[in-house]
Amino acid sequence: MTLTLKPRVRFAPSPTGFLHVGGARTALFNWLFAKHEDGTLLLRIEDTDVERNKPELVDGILVALRWLGIEWDEGPFFQSQRIEMYRAAAERILASGAGFACYCKPVAYAGGDAAEEHDGEGDDEGKAVKAVACPCRDLMPEQRAAKEKEGVPAAIRFRTPLTGTTHFEDAVFGPRDVQNAEIEDFVLLRSSGLPTYQLSVVVDDIDMRITHVIRGADHLSNTPKQVLIYNALGAAPPIFAHVPLILGPDRTRLSKRHGATSVGSYAEEGLLPEAFRNFLALLGWSSGNDTEFMRTNELIERFTLSGVSRTNAIFDRAKLEWFNTQYLQKPPVEELLPYVEAELKRAGLWKETWATTDRAWFAHTVDLIRSRTRLLGDFSGWARAFFADDFDYDPEARAKFWKDEKLPVLMLKLTDALEALPEWSHDACDAALRGVAASEGVKAGLLINATRVAIVGRAVAPPLFETMVAIGKDRVIARLRRALRAIPVR
Ligand code: GLU
């Protein structure tokens, strides 16, 4: 009997900001990997940095993950509730000789690495930490005793070997060997008793039996330090998979300068979560062929770490909108209805009957409109007239299509012809309008364009006669009468 171990992965955000595009992409890759492998995804909130942490942001992160459809199987765990474990691990490393007590003042350490401050978290790639051994590593027992007696607060640092290399395998970047001489004696436990990121992340990944660490390439430079900690704690390191950075169109790291980066702002803007998922999935991963539009089940089916690229990904806003348009238009309309319902509720336009007796009308109308939408807000925006009687005329459409001097007469005749129709259908409306145009000697297009502005307020809308059927006879007639009062008489 073979026992196959199912992968266990984690998403570990620090609540120092909103969930942004990079974090969401990391979460998504972990989730897709877990789903593909039938593994487990944990959520861990890395909130030990009391200075930078904002507890009130945790809820927003959970909401954004749920909006994205990313469900975790275990957690959320909070590192702030696990401090004792990190302390115990630091003490173990100290006792084993792989760590040492450091009495340096925060600024007394060459290279400006303060014992209290340097924890190596986040964006320290390229900062070129000057490899340096802390002078405290070689203190004689009596010197230590003296410091202790003076009551100098001590941090615990890792005693990085002065020679040799630290090796790890990265599923994306390949095997890596880092000279130990380039790794400083980094802090494990600050003198305040709080752990650094390097320590807490390793202690948790061991305790939570994480098999694959999938995270941003900005953490690549932290990995050798973490491997040293694994070794010191007698645990086997997991498989690492560092995913490439996301850059803005100007090839600098994606930031607020490039526009909205928080997931919440995309939700508010009216993007569909599945479109956003598809877009995010392709930031640094590809399925191996040119397919771009992939429903979530296809992403799950195809996602493997071997498809993750080493090349930085470029965030392309136009592409995101393209995906959104695809997801508004391609899937069965039923899938879209809950989103449109939410959007109409948000805009105060929702009527309960659309969920019950008028469900078929609602589905048909959404289907009619959706080929011209880009964002969910379009349903309450330019398409408002399908759902509400109070709508404005677009000034440009009005100026362009309501200027013919014959219009008041034409529209009056059209209104009468429509009112007299025994049945209200696409063909009947079509015939009535063309009949009026022919008998008045004008092109049908003139009346079609003017009528469209009258009943939906816009120049661009779905085909007119289908629109008339969707809006219904009584409302069309009422809107034509209202337009008659608004059309300038020359
Ligand atoms: N908390 C870290 C961050 O938000 C992630 C740590 C990790 O994945 O190892 O960048």
PDB file of C-alpha atoms and ligand atoms in Angstrom, residues 10-16 20 26 44-46 79 121-122 197 201 205 213-216 218-219 226, ligand 1:
ATOM      1  CA  ARG A  10      -1.010  28.286   2.644  1.00  0.00           C
ATOM      2  CA  PHE A  11      -1.778  31.874   1.823  1.00  0.00           C
ATOM      3  CA  ALA A  12      -0.198  34.095   4.442  1.00  0.00           C
ATOM      4  CA  PRO A  13      -1.085  37.765   4.072  1.00  0.00           C
ATOM      5  CA  SER A  14       0.192  40.427   6.434  1.00  0.00           C
ATOM      6  CA  PRO A  15      -2.646  42.804   7.285  1.00  0.00           C
ATOM      7  CA  THR A  16      -0.620  45.900   6.549  1.00  0.00           C
ATOM      8  CA  HIS A  20      -3.869  43.836  -3.646  1.00  0.00           C
ATOM      9  CA  THR A  26      -0.502  34.426  -4.874  1.00  0.00           C
ATOM     10  CA  ARG A  44      -2.717  32.386   7.960  1.00  0.00           C
ATOM     11  CA  ILE A  45      -2.734  35.999   9.019  1.00  0.00           C
ATOM     12  CA  GLU A  46       0.836  37.162   9.637  1.00  0.00           C
ATOM     13  CA  GLN A  79       0.309  34.460  14.237  1.00  0.00           C
ATOM     14  CA  GLU A 121      10.399  40.684   5.388  1.00  0.00           C
ATOM     15  CA  GLY A 122       9.116  41.773   2.079  1.00  0.00           C
ATOM     16  CA  TYR A 197       8.980  37.085   9.944  1.00  0.00           C
ATOM     17  CA  VAL A 201       6.942  31.713   8.944  1.00  0.00           C
ATOM     18  CA  ASP A 205       5.054  26.063   8.013  1.00  0.00           C
ATOM     19  CA  VAL A 213       5.412  27.317  -0.237  1.00  0.00           C
ATOM     20  CA  ILE A 214       3.999  29.258  -3.179  1.00  0.00           C
ATOM     21  CA  ARG A 215       4.628  32.990  -2.829  1.00  0.00           C
ATOM     22  CA  GLY A 216       5.943  36.081  -4.568  1.00  0.00           C
ATOM     23  CA  ASP A 218      10.180  39.067  -3.599  1.00  0.00           C
ATOM     24  CA  HIS A 219      10.613  36.354  -0.955  1.00  0.00           C
ATOM     25  CA  GLN A 226      14.466  30.103   6.215  1.00  0.00           C
TER      26      GLN A 226
HETATM   27  N1  GLU B   1       3.337  37.479   5.124  1.00  0.00           N
HETATM   28  C1  GLU B   1       4.152  37.483   3.965  1.00  0.00           C
HETATM   29  C2  GLU B   1       3.682  38.559   3.001  1.00  0.00           C
HETATM   30  O1  GLU B   1       2.573  39.025   3.112  1.00  0.00           O
HETATM   31  C3  GLU B   1       4.114  36.182   3.205  1.00  0.00           C
HETATM   32  C4  GLU B   1       5.039  35.209   3.764  1.00  0.00           C
HETATM   33  C5  GLU B   1       5.207  33.955   2.972  1.00  0.00           C
HETATM   34  O2  GLU B   1       4.385  33.644   2.116  1.00  0.00           O
HETATM   35  O3  GLU B   1       6.173  33.284   3.273  1.00  0.00           O
HETATM   36  O4  GLU B   1       4.417  38.933   2.146  1.00  0.00           O
END
